[in-house]
Structures are given as C-alpha cells and as structure tokens.
Coordinates of C-alpha atoms in Angstrom, one line a residue:
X1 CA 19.2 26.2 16.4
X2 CA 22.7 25.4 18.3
X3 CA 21.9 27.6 21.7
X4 CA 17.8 27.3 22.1
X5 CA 16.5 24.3 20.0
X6 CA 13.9 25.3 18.0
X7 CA 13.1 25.4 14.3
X8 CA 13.6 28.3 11.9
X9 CA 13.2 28.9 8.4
X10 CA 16.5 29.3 6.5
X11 CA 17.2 29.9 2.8
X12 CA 20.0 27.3 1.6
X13 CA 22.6 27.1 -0.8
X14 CA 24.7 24.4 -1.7
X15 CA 27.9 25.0 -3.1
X16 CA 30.9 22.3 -4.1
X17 CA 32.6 22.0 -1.2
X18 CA 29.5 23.6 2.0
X19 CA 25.9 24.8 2.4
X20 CA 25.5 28.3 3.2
X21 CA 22.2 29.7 5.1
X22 CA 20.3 32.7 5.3
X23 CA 18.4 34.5 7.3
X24 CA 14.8 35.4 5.7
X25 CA 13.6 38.8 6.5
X26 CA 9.9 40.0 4.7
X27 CA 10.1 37.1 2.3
X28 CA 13.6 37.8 1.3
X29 CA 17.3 36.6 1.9
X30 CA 19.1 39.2 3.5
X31 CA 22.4 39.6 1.4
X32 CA 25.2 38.0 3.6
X33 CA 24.9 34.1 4.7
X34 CA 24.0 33.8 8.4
X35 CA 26.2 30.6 8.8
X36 CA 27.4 27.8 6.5
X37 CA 28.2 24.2 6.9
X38 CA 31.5 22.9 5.5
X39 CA 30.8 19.4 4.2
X40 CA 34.4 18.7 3.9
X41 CA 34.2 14.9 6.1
X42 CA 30.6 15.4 7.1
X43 CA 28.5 12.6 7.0
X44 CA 25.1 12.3 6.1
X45 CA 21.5 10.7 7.7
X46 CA 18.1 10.6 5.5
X47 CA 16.0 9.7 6.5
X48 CA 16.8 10.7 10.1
X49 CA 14.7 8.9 13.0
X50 CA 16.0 10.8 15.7
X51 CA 12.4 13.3 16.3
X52 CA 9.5 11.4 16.1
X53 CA 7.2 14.3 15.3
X54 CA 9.7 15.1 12.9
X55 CA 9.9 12.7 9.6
X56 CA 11.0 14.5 7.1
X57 CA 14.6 15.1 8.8
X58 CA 18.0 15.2 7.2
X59 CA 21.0 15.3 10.2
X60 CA 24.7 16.7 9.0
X61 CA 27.2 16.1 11.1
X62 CA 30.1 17.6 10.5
X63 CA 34.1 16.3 11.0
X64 CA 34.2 18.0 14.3
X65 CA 31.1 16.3 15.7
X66 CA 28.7 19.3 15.3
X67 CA 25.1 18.5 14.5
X68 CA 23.2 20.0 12.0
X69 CA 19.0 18.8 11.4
X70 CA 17.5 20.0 8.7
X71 CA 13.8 19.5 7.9
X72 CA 12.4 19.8 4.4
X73 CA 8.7 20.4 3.2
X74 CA 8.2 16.5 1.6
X75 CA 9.5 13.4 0.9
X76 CA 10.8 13.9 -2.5
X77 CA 12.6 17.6 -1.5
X78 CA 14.1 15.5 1.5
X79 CA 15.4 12.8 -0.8
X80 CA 16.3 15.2 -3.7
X81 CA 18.4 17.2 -0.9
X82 CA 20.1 14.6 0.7
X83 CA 21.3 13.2 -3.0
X84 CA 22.8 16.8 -4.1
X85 CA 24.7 17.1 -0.1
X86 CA 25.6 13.8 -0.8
X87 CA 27.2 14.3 -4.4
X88 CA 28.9 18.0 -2.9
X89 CA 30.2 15.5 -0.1
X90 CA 32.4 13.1 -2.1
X91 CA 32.2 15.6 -5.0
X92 CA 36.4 15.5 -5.1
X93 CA 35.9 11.1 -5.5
X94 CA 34.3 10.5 -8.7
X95 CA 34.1 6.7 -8.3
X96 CA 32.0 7.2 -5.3
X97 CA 29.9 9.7 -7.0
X98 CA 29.0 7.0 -9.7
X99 CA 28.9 4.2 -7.1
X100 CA 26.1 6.9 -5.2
X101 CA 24.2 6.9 -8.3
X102 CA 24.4 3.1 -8.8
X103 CA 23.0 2.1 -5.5
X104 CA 20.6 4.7 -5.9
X105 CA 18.8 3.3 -9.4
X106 CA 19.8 -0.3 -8.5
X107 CA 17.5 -3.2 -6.8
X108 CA 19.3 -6.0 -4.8
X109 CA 18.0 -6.3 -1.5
X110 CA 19.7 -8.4 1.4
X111 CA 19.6 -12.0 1.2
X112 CA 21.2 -12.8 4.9
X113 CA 18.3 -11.1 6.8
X114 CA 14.8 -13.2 7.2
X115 CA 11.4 -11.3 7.5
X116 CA 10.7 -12.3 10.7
X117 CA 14.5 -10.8 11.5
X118 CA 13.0 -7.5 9.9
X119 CA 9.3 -7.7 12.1
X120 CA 11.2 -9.0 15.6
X121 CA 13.2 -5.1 15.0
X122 CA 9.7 -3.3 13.9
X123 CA 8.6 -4.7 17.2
X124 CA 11.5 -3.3 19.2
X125 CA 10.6 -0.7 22.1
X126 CA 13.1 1.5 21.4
X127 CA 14.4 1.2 17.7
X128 CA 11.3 -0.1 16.1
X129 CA 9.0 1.3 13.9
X130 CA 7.0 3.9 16.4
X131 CA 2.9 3.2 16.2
X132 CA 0.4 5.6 16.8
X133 CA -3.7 6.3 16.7
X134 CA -5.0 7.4 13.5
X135 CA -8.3 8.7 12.5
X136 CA -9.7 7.4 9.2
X137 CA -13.3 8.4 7.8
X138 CA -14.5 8.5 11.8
X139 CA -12.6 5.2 12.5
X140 CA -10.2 5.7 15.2
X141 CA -7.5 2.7 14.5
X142 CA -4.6 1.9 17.7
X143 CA -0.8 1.3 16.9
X144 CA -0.6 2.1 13.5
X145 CA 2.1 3.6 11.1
X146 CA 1.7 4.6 7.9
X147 CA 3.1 3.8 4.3
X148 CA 5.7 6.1 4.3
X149 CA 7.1 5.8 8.5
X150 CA 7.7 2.5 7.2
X151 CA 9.5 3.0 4.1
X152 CA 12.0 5.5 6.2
X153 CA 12.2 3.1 8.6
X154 CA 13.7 0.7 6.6
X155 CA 16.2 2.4 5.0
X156 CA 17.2 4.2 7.9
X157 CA 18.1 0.5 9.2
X158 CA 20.1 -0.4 6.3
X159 CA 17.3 -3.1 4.9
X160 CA 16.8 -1.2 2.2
X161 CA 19.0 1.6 0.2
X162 CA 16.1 3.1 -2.3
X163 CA 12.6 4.2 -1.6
X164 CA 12.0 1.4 -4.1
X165 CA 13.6 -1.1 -2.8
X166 CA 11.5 -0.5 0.4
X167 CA 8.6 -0.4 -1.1
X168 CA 9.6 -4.0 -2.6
X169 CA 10.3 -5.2 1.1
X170 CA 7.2 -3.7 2.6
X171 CA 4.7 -5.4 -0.2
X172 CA 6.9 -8.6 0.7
X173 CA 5.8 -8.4 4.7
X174 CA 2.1 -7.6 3.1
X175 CA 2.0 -10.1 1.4
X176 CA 3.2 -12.7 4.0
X177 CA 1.4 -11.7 6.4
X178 CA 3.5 -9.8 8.6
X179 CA 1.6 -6.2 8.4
X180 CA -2.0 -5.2 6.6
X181 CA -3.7 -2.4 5.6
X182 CA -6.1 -0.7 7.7
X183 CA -8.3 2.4 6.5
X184 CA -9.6 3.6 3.2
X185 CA -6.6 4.5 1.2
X186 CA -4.6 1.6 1.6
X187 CA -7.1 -1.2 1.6
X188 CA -8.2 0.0 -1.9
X189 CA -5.0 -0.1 -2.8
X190 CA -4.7 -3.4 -2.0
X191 CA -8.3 -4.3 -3.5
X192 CA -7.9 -2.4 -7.0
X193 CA -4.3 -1.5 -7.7
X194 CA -1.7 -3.7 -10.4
X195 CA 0.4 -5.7 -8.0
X196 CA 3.5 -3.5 -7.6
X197 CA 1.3 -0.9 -6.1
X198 CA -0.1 -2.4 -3.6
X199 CA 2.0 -0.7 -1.3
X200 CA 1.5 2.7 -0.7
X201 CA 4.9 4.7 0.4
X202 CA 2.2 7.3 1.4
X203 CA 1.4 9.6 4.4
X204 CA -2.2 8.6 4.2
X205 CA -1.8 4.9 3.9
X206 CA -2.4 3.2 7.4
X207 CA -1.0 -0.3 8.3
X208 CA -0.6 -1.7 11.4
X209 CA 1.1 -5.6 12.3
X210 CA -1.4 -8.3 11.1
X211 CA -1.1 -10.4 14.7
X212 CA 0.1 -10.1 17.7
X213 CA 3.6 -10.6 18.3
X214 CA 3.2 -14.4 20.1
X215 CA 1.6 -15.5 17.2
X216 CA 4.4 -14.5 15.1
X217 CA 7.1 -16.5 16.7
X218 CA 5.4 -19.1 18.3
X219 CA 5.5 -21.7 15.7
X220 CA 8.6 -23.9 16.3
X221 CA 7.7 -25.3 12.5
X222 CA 8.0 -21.4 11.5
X223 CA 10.2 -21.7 8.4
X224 CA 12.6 -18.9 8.2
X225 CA 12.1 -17.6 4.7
X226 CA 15.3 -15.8 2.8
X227 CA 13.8 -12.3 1.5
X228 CA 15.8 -13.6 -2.0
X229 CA 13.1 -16.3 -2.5
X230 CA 10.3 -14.1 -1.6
X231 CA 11.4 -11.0 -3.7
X232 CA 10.1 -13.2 -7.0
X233 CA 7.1 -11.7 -8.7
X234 CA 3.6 -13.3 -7.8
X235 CA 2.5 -15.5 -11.2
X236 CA -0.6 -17.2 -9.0
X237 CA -1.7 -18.0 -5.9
X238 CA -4.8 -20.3 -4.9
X239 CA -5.6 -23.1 -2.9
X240 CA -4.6 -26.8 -3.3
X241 CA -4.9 -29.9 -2.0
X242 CA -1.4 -31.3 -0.8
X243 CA -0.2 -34.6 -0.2
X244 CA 1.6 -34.9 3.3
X245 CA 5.3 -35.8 3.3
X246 CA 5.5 -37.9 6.5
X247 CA 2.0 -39.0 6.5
X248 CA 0.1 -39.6 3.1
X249 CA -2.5 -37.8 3.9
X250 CA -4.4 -34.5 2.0
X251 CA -4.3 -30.8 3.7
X252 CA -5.6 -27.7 2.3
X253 CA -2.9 -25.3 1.7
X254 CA -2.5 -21.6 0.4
X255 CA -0.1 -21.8 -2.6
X256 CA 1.7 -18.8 -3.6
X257 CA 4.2 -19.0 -7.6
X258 CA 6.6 -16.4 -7.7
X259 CA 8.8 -16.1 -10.7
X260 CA 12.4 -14.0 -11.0
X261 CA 13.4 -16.3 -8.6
X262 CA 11.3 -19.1 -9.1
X263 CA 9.7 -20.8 -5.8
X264 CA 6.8 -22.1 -4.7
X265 CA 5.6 -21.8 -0.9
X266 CA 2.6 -23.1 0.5
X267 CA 0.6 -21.9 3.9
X268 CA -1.3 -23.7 6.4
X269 CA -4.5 -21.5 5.7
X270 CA -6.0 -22.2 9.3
X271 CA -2.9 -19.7 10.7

C-alpha cells in the first residue's frame, strides 16, 4: 500500500502500455480496476533486495518517482512477470525487445570482475548476501543462505543477467572454494548429481562461506583468477606431483582441467 504499508492481494492485468489492479472481494475481481500503473518510462527491479523477509519481490518505479513492490507466489511467476512488464515497457522499441530476449537465453558472463571481487561484496555488511540460522533434519547451521538468496543476489548486482548464468557463477565459487554446502539437500547434490547440477538455485539448498573471511584474503601469493578461465567445463581433477619453478623441488598439488576455455590451475592442497 501507498498510505499504511502493508501487503494485499490484488488481481493484475497487464496491458500494452500499464498494469491494472483489482480489488478481490469473495474470491472474485470486483468489475472496475482499483488502480493501474502506467509503465510508460518505468523502470524495472527483479529480483528486488530491498525486504529481506521478502525475496520474491519485483519494485516498479514509475517516471514520476512513485514506488510500486510487488510480490509473487515463486521464483518462476516472479521471473515470468518481470519478463512480460518488461516487454509492455519497451513494447513501442522492437530492437530492445529482441535485445531483452537475447540477454535473456544468452551465456557470457563478466570477464573484468575476479571471484574474490564477487566474495569481498557477499561479505559486505550492508550490500552483501544477508546470512541467517537454518534448521536442517535437527541440525541448527549459523550464517547460512540458501541456493536461491544467492542466485538473486547475484543478478540483482549485475554479475550475472540469467538465472543460469548465476547458477554457472555460483558452481564456480563452489568449486573454488569460496562457499560449500551444508545440510541434506545440497550436499547430495554435490555427492550424486551430473556436474552442472551441483548447484541447487533452490530454497532448500543451504550454503554458507567455506572459511572465514582472513583466510580468504590473507595470502599475498593469492592469484586473482579471471571468472573467463574458470567458467571452462571440469574434464579432470586429481592430484599431482609438481616440479617447483624457483626451486626444483616436488609439491603435491590439487589439479583441476577445464575445457571451453582451456586452463589448467593447480592448488596448494594444505589451504
């Protein structure tokens, strides 16, 4: 609401050019529209961080500066909403509409932004990813978020533009380390599923960060990996012996191949 903030339940229809809403009275629209939103220069937030208790948030705001949130039921009506208001938006600028639909179904993540830029903003008091307790099978687990806080977070900071993408760039801090799965329904994920599901954009999927934040950033041999070179899919990973570059002598490292682009990194399997 505009005068007391609280939540009601509103019937919508979008049209071309604004989204109409009505009032529901016994489980039925009345006839005439109790307001509508012209979306004539509105722009458009999904997801929308601004309520914590709130995920599933799309915000409106309109040419004039007026604010509009609007919660959906799930993640998918959410997304499939903010697509259609989107389209209606810029409705009168094909190009855009196909551009829209481009970014949408494409993959090409950032290549000027480092992981540990990504986890040093996760960690941020005040714009970082918000952890919480969570109950799992009688485990209580501290500062945790879940599959899908994460995947929203990410796009709502511009890492990211798809769901899918996300999904890509979460598995990526997985798999280096950055985060790991805690609780039943994402550590069997990451035991039994095919590799591109190890991931769970999921409600029910706990994670929390993997070490403390010191740990993170206290190497000064830390190399500062581009998320281009780690976006390659995993061919093999094992251990090897390595020679040393400086001295000649033999370390055990982690290797990990990734193909599409090709590199090879290795770990020092002690950290």
């Amino acid at each position: 609401g505009h005068v007391v903030r609280n939540w009601k339940v509103r019937w919508f229809v979008l049209l071309q050019d604004k989204l109409l809403y009505y009032k529901i009275e016994g489980g039925k629209k009345e006839p005439s529209p109790k307001g509508r939103i012209l979306l004539d220069g509105c722009t458009i937030t999904c997801p929308c961080l601004e309520y914590e208790n709130r995920p599933l948030l799309i915000k409106l705001q309109t040419k004039t500066n007026t604010d509009y949130f609007l919660e959906c039921c799930s993640r998918e009506e959410r997304d499939s909403w903010a697509l259609d208001i989107t389209g209606a938006i810029h409705a009168g600028h094909p190009v855009q509409v196909q551009e829209l639909h481009r970014m949408k179904n494409s993959f090409k993540l950032l290549d000027n932004i480092s992981l540990h830029d990504i986890v040093e903003r996760m960690y941020d008091s005040s714009t970082g990813i918000k952890l919480t307790r969570n109950l799992d099978q009688g485990n209580r687990y501290k500062e945790t978020f879940t599959g899908s806080a994460l995947v929203d977070w990410l796009i709502s900071n511009s890492f990211a533009v798809s769901r899918f993408e996300a999904v890509t760039l979460a598995s990526m801090l997985m798999d280096e380390n950055f985060i790991r799965p805690v609780g039943t329904r994402s550590t069997e994920a990451m035991r039994f599923s095919d590799p591109s599901e190890k991931f769970l954009d999921d409600s029910t999927a706990l994670y929390m960060f993997a070490e403390n934040r010191k740990k993170n950033t206290s190497s000064k041999e830390e190399v500062q990996f581009n998320i281009s070179e780690l976006s390659g899919t995993i061919v093999k990973q094992g251990f090897l012996v390595k020679q040393g570059h400086k001295r000649k002598n033999w370390k055990v490292r982690k290797f990990v191949l990734r193909a599409d682009p090709a590199f090879l990194h290795y770990y020092d399997p002690t950290k």
